[in-house]
Tab-separated table of C-alpha atoms and ligand atoms in Angstrom:
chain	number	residue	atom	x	y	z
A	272	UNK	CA	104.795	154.264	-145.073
A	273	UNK	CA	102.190	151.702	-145.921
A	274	UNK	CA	101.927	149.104	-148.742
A	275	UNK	CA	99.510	151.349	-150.497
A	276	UNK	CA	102.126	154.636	-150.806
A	277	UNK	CA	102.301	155.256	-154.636
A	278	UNK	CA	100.055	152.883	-155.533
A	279	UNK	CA	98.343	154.048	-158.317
A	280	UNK	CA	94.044	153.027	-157.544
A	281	UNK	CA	91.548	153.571	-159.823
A	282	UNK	CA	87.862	153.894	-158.005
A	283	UNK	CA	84.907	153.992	-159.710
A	284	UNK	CA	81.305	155.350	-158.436
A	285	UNK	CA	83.726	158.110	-156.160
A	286	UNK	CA	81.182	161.131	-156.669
A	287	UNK	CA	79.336	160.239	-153.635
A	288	UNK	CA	79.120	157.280	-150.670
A	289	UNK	CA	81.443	154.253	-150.201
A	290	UNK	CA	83.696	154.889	-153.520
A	291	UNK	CA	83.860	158.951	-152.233
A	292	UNK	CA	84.675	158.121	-148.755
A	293	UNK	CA	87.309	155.477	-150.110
A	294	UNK	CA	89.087	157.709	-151.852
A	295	UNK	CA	89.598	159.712	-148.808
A	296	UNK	CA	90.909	156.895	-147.039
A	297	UNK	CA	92.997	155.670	-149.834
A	298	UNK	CA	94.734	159.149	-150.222
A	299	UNK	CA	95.053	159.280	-146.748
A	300	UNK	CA	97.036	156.189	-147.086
A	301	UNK	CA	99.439	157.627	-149.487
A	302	UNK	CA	98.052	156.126	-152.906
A	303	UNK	CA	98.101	158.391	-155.779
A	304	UNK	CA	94.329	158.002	-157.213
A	305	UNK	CA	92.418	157.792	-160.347
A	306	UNK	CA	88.578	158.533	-159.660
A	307	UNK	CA	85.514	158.391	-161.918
A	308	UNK	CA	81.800	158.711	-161.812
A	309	UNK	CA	79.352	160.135	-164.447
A	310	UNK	CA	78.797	163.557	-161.995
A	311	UNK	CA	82.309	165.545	-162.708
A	312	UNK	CA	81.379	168.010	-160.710
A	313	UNK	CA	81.813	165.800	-157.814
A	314	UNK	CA	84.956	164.711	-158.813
A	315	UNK	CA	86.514	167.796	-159.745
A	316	UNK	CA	85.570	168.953	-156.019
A	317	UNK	CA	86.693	165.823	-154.479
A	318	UNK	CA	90.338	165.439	-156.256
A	319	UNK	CA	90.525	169.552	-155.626
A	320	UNK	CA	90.030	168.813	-151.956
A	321	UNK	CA	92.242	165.649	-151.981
A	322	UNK	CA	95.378	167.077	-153.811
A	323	UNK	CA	98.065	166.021	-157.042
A	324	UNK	CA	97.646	162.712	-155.898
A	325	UNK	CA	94.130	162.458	-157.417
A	326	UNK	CA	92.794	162.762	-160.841
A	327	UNK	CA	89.254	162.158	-161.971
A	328	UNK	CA	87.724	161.577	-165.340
A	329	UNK	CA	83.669	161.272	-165.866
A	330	UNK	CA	82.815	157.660	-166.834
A	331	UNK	CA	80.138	155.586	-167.559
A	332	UNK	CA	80.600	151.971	-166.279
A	333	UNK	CA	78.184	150.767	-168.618
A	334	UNK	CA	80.268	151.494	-171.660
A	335	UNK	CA	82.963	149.269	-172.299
A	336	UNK	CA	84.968	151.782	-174.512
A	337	UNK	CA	84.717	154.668	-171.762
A	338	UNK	CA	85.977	152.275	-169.001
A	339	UNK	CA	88.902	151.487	-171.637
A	340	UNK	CA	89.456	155.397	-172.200
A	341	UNK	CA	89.497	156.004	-168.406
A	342	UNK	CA	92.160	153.529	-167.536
A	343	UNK	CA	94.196	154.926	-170.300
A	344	UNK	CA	93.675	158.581	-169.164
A	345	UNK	CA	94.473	157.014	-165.315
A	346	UNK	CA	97.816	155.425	-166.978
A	347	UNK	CA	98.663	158.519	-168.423
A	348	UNK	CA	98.790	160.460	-165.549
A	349	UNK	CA	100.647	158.222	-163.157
A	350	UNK	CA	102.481	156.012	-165.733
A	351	UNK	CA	101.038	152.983	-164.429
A	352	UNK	CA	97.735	150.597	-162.946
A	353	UNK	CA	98.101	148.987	-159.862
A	354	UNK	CA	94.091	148.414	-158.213
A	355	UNK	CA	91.075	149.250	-159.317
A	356	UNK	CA	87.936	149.572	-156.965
A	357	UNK	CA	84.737	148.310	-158.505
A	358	UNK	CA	82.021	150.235	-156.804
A	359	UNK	CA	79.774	151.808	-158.518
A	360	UNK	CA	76.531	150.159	-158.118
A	361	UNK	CA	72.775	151.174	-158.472
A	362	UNK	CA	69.685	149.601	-156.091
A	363	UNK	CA	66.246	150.399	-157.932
A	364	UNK	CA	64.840	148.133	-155.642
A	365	UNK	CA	60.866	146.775	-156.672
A	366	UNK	CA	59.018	143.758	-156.594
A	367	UNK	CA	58.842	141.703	-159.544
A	368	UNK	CA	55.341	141.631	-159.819
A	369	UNK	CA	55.983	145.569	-160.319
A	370	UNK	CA	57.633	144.506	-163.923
A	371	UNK	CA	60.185	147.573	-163.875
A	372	UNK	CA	61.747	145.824	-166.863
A	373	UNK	CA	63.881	148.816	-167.710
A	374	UNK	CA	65.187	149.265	-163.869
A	375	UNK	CA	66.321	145.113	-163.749
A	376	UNK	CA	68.415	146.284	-166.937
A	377	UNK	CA	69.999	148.908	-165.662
A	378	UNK	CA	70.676	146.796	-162.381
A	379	UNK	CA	72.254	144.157	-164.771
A	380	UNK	CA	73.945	146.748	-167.149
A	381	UNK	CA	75.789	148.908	-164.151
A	382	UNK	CA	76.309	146.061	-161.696
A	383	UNK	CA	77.324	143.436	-163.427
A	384	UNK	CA	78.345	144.466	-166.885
A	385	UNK	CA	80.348	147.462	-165.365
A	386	UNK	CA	82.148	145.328	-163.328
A	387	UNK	CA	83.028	143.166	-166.421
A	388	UNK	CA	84.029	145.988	-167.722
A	389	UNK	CA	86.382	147.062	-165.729
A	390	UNK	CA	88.105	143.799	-165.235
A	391	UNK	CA	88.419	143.895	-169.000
A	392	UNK	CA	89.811	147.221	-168.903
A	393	UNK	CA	92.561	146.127	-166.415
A	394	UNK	CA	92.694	142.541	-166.406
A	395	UNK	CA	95.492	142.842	-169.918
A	396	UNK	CA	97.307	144.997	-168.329
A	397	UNK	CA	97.339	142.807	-164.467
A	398	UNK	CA	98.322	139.746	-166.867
A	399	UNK	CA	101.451	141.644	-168.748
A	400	UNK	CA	102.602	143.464	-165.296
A	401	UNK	CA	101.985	139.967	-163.277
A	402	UNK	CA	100.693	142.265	-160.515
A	403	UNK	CA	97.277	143.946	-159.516
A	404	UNK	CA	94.219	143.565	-157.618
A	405	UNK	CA	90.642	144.258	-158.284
A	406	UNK	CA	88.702	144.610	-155.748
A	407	UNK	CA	84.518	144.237	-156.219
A	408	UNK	CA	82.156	146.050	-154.298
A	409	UNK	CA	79.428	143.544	-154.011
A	410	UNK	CA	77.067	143.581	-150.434
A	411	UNK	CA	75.241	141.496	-147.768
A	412	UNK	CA	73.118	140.834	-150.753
A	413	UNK	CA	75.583	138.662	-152.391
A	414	UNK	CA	74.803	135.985	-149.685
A	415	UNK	CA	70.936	136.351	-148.803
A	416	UNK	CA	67.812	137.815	-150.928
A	417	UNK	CA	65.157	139.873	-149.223
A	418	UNK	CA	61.944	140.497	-150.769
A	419	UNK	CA	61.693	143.669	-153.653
A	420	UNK	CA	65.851	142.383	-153.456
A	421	UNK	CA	65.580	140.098	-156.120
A	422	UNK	CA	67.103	141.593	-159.073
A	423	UNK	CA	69.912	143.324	-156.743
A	424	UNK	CA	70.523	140.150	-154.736
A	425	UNK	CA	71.559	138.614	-158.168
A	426	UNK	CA	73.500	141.207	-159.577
A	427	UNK	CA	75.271	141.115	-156.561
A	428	UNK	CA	75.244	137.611	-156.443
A	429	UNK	CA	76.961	137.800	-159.782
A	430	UNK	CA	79.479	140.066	-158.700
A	431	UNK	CA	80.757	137.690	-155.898
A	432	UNK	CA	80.310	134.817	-158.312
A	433	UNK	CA	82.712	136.742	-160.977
A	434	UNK	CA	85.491	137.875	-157.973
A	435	UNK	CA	86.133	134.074	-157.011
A	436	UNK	CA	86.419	133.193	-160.687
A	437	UNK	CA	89.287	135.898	-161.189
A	438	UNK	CA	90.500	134.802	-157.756
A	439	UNK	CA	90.811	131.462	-159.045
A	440	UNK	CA	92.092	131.960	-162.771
A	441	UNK	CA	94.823	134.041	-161.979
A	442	UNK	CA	98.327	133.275	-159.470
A	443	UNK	CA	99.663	136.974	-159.376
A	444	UNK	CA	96.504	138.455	-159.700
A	445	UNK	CA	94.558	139.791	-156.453
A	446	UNK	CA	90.502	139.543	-156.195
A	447	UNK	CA	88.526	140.821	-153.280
A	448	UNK	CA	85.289	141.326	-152.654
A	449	UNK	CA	83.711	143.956	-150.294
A	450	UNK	CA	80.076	143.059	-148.939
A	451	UNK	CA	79.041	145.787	-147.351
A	452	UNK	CA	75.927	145.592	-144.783
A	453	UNK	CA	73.288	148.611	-145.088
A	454	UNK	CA	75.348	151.987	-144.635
A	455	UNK	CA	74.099	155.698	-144.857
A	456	UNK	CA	74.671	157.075	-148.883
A	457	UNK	CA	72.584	157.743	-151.776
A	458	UNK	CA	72.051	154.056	-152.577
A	459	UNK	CA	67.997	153.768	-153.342
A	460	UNK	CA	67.904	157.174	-154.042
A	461	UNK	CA	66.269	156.213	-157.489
A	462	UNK	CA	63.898	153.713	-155.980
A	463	UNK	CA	60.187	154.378	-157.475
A	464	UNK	CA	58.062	152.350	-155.493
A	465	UNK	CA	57.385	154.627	-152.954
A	466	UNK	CA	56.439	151.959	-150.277
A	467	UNK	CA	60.071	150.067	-151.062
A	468	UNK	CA	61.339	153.751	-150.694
A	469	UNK	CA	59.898	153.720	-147.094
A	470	UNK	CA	61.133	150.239	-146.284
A	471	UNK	CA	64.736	151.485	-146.659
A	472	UNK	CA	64.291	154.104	-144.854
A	473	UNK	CA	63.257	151.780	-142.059
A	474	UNK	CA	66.555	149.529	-143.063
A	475	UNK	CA	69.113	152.653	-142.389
A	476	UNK	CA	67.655	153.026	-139.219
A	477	UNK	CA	70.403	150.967	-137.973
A	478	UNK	CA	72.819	151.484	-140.750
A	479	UNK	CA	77.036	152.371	-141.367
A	480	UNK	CA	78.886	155.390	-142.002
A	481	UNK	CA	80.839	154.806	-145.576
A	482	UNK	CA	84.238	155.336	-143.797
A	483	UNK	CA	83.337	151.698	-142.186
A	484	UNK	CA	83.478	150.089	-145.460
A	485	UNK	CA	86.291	152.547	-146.732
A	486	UNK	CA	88.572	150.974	-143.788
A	487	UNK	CA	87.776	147.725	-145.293
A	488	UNK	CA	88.736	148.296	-148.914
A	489	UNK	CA	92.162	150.013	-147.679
A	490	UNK	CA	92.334	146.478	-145.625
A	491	UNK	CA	92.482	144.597	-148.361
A	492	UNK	CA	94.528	146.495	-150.522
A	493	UNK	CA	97.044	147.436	-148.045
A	494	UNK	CA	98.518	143.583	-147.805
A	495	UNK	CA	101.557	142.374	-149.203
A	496	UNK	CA	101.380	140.501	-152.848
A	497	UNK	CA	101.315	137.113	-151.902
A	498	UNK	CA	97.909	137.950	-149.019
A	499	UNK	CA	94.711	137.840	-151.032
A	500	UNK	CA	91.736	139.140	-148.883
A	501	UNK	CA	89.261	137.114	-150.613
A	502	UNK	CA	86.434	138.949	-148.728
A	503	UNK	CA	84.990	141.307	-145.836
A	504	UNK	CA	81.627	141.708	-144.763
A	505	UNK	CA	80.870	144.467	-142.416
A	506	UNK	CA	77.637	145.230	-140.745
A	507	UNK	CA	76.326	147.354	-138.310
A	508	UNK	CA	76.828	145.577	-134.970
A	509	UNK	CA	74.172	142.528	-134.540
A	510	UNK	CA	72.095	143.504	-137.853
A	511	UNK	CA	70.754	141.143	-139.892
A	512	UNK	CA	71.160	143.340	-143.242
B	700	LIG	P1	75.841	155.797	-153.831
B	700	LIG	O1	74.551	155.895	-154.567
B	700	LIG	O2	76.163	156.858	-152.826
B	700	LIG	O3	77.047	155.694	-154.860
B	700	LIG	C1	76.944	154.979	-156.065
B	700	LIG	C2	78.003	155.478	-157.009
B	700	LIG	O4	77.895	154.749	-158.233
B	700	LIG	C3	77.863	156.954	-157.335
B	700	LIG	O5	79.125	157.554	-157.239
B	700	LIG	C4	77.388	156.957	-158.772
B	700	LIG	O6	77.938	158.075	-159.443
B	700	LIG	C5	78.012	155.676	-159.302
B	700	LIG	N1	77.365	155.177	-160.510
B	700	LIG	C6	76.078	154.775	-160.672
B	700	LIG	N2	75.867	154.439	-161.960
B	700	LIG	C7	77.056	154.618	-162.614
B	700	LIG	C8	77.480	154.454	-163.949
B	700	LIG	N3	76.638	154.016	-164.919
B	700	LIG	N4	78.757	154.742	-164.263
B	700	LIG	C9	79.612	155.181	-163.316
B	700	LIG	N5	79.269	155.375	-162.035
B	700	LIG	C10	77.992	155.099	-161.698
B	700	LIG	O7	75.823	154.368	-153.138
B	700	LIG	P2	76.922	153.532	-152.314
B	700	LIG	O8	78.106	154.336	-152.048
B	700	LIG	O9	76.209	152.920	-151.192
B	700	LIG	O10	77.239	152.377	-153.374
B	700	LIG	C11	78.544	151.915	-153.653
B	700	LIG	C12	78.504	150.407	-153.824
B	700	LIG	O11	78.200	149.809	-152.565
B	700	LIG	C13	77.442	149.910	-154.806
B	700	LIG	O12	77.995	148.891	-155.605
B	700	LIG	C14	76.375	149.336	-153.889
B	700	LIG	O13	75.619	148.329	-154.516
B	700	LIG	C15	77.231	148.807	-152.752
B	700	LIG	N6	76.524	148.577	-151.508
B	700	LIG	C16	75.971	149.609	-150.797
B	700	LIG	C17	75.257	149.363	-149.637
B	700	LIG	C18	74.576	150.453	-148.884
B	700	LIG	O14	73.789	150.143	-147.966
B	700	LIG	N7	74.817	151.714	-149.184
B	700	LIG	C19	75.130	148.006	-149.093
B	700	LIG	C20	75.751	146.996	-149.906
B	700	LIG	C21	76.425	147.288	-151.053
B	700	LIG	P3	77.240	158.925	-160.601
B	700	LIG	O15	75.772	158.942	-160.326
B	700	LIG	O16	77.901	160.257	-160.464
B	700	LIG	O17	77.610	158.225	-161.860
């Protein structure tokens, strides 16, 4: 038995990656899980393949109301909110000579607002229960910019910004954040610059299987109340990235 049996987790960004391969290692663990993503289908396949201890509901980080509606649906099933993973993230990466005005505002809107939205969704609920801990999924770009990485580096620097202020506000409240270093998923799979596309693939030459930063989030969340893992990095042995 492990602090995390019956916890009830809510993970968003689960339909493929870091929040999918967390939710194996979560249920693995013993929590009982709410996932959500905007691809169903992935869900549906993933909570079929994990069991009753998983539910899923489609959601759209970006819209406060939905991320209200999904924690409601994930405190109907299991009667109550212990966690919730912030990961779902987007990397358009570009220069920003290239002007991809709309891609920096999706960066902004999924990144950063989502994650403010999800604390919202959570955060009355943390406050009334004196208990819970949100855990952000930021990266290695929340401490260091890289060229084509500035928009990212700043959500991301945002998101680690945003975890210590939670961390700080709150006694009985838990914040973590998760930087993960570059690991093999889908992340940059909607980069259009085709030579920034060809950079990355360079990058995950040398790059971590999901489960690596998986272990990590169960890490954190696994601790007694009263341990606050303010934050892991993890990065493929000796890389800079
Ligand atoms: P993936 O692209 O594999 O997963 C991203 C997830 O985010 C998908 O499940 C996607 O689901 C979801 N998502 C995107 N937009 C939305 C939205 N508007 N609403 C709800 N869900 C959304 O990438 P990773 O697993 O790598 O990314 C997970 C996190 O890890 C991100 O925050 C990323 O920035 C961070 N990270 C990743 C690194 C890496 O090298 N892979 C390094 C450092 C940090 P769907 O499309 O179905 O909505």
């Amino acid at each position: 038995m492990t602090n995390l049996n019956e916890k009830v987790v809510l993970i968003t960004g689960a339909s493929s990656g870091i929040g999918e391969a967390a939710a194996r290692e979560l249920a693995a663990a013993g929590a009982r899980l709410f996932v959500g993503a905007r691809r169903g289908e992935r869900l549906a396949a993933l909570a079929d393949e994990l069991g009753s201890n998983v539910g899923w509901r489609t959601l759209d980080v970006t819209d406060s109301a939905d991320f209200d509606a999904f924690v409601d649906a994930a405190e109907a099933r299991f009667g109550r909110v212990d966690a919730l993973v912030n990961n779902a993230g987007v990397m358009p990466l570009s220069p920003l000579a290239a002007l991809k005005r709309d891609e920096w505002k999706r960066m902004v809107d999924v990144n950063i607002h989502g994650v403010l939205n999800g604390i919202a969704a959570v955060l009355p609920r943390f406050i009334a229960q004196k208990n819970g801990h949100v855990v952000n999924v930021a990266s290695v770009g929340a401490h260091l910019v890289v060229p084509t990485g500035a928009v990212y580096c700043g959500t991301k620097y945002a998101v680690w910004a945003i975890s210590e202020g939670l961390r700080q506000e709150h006694d009985e409240i838990r914040s973590t954040v998760i930087s993960p270093g570059v690991t093999d998923t889908e992340l940059g799979h909607d980069i259009t610059d085709p030579q920034v596309a060809g950079a990355l693939e360079g990058w995950r030459r040398k790059s971590l299987r999901p489960d690596a930063i998986a272990r990590a989030i169960r890490f954190a969340l696994e601790q007694p109340d009263g341990v606050d893992v303010n934050e892991i990095v993890v990065r493929p042995t000796a890389a800079d990235m």
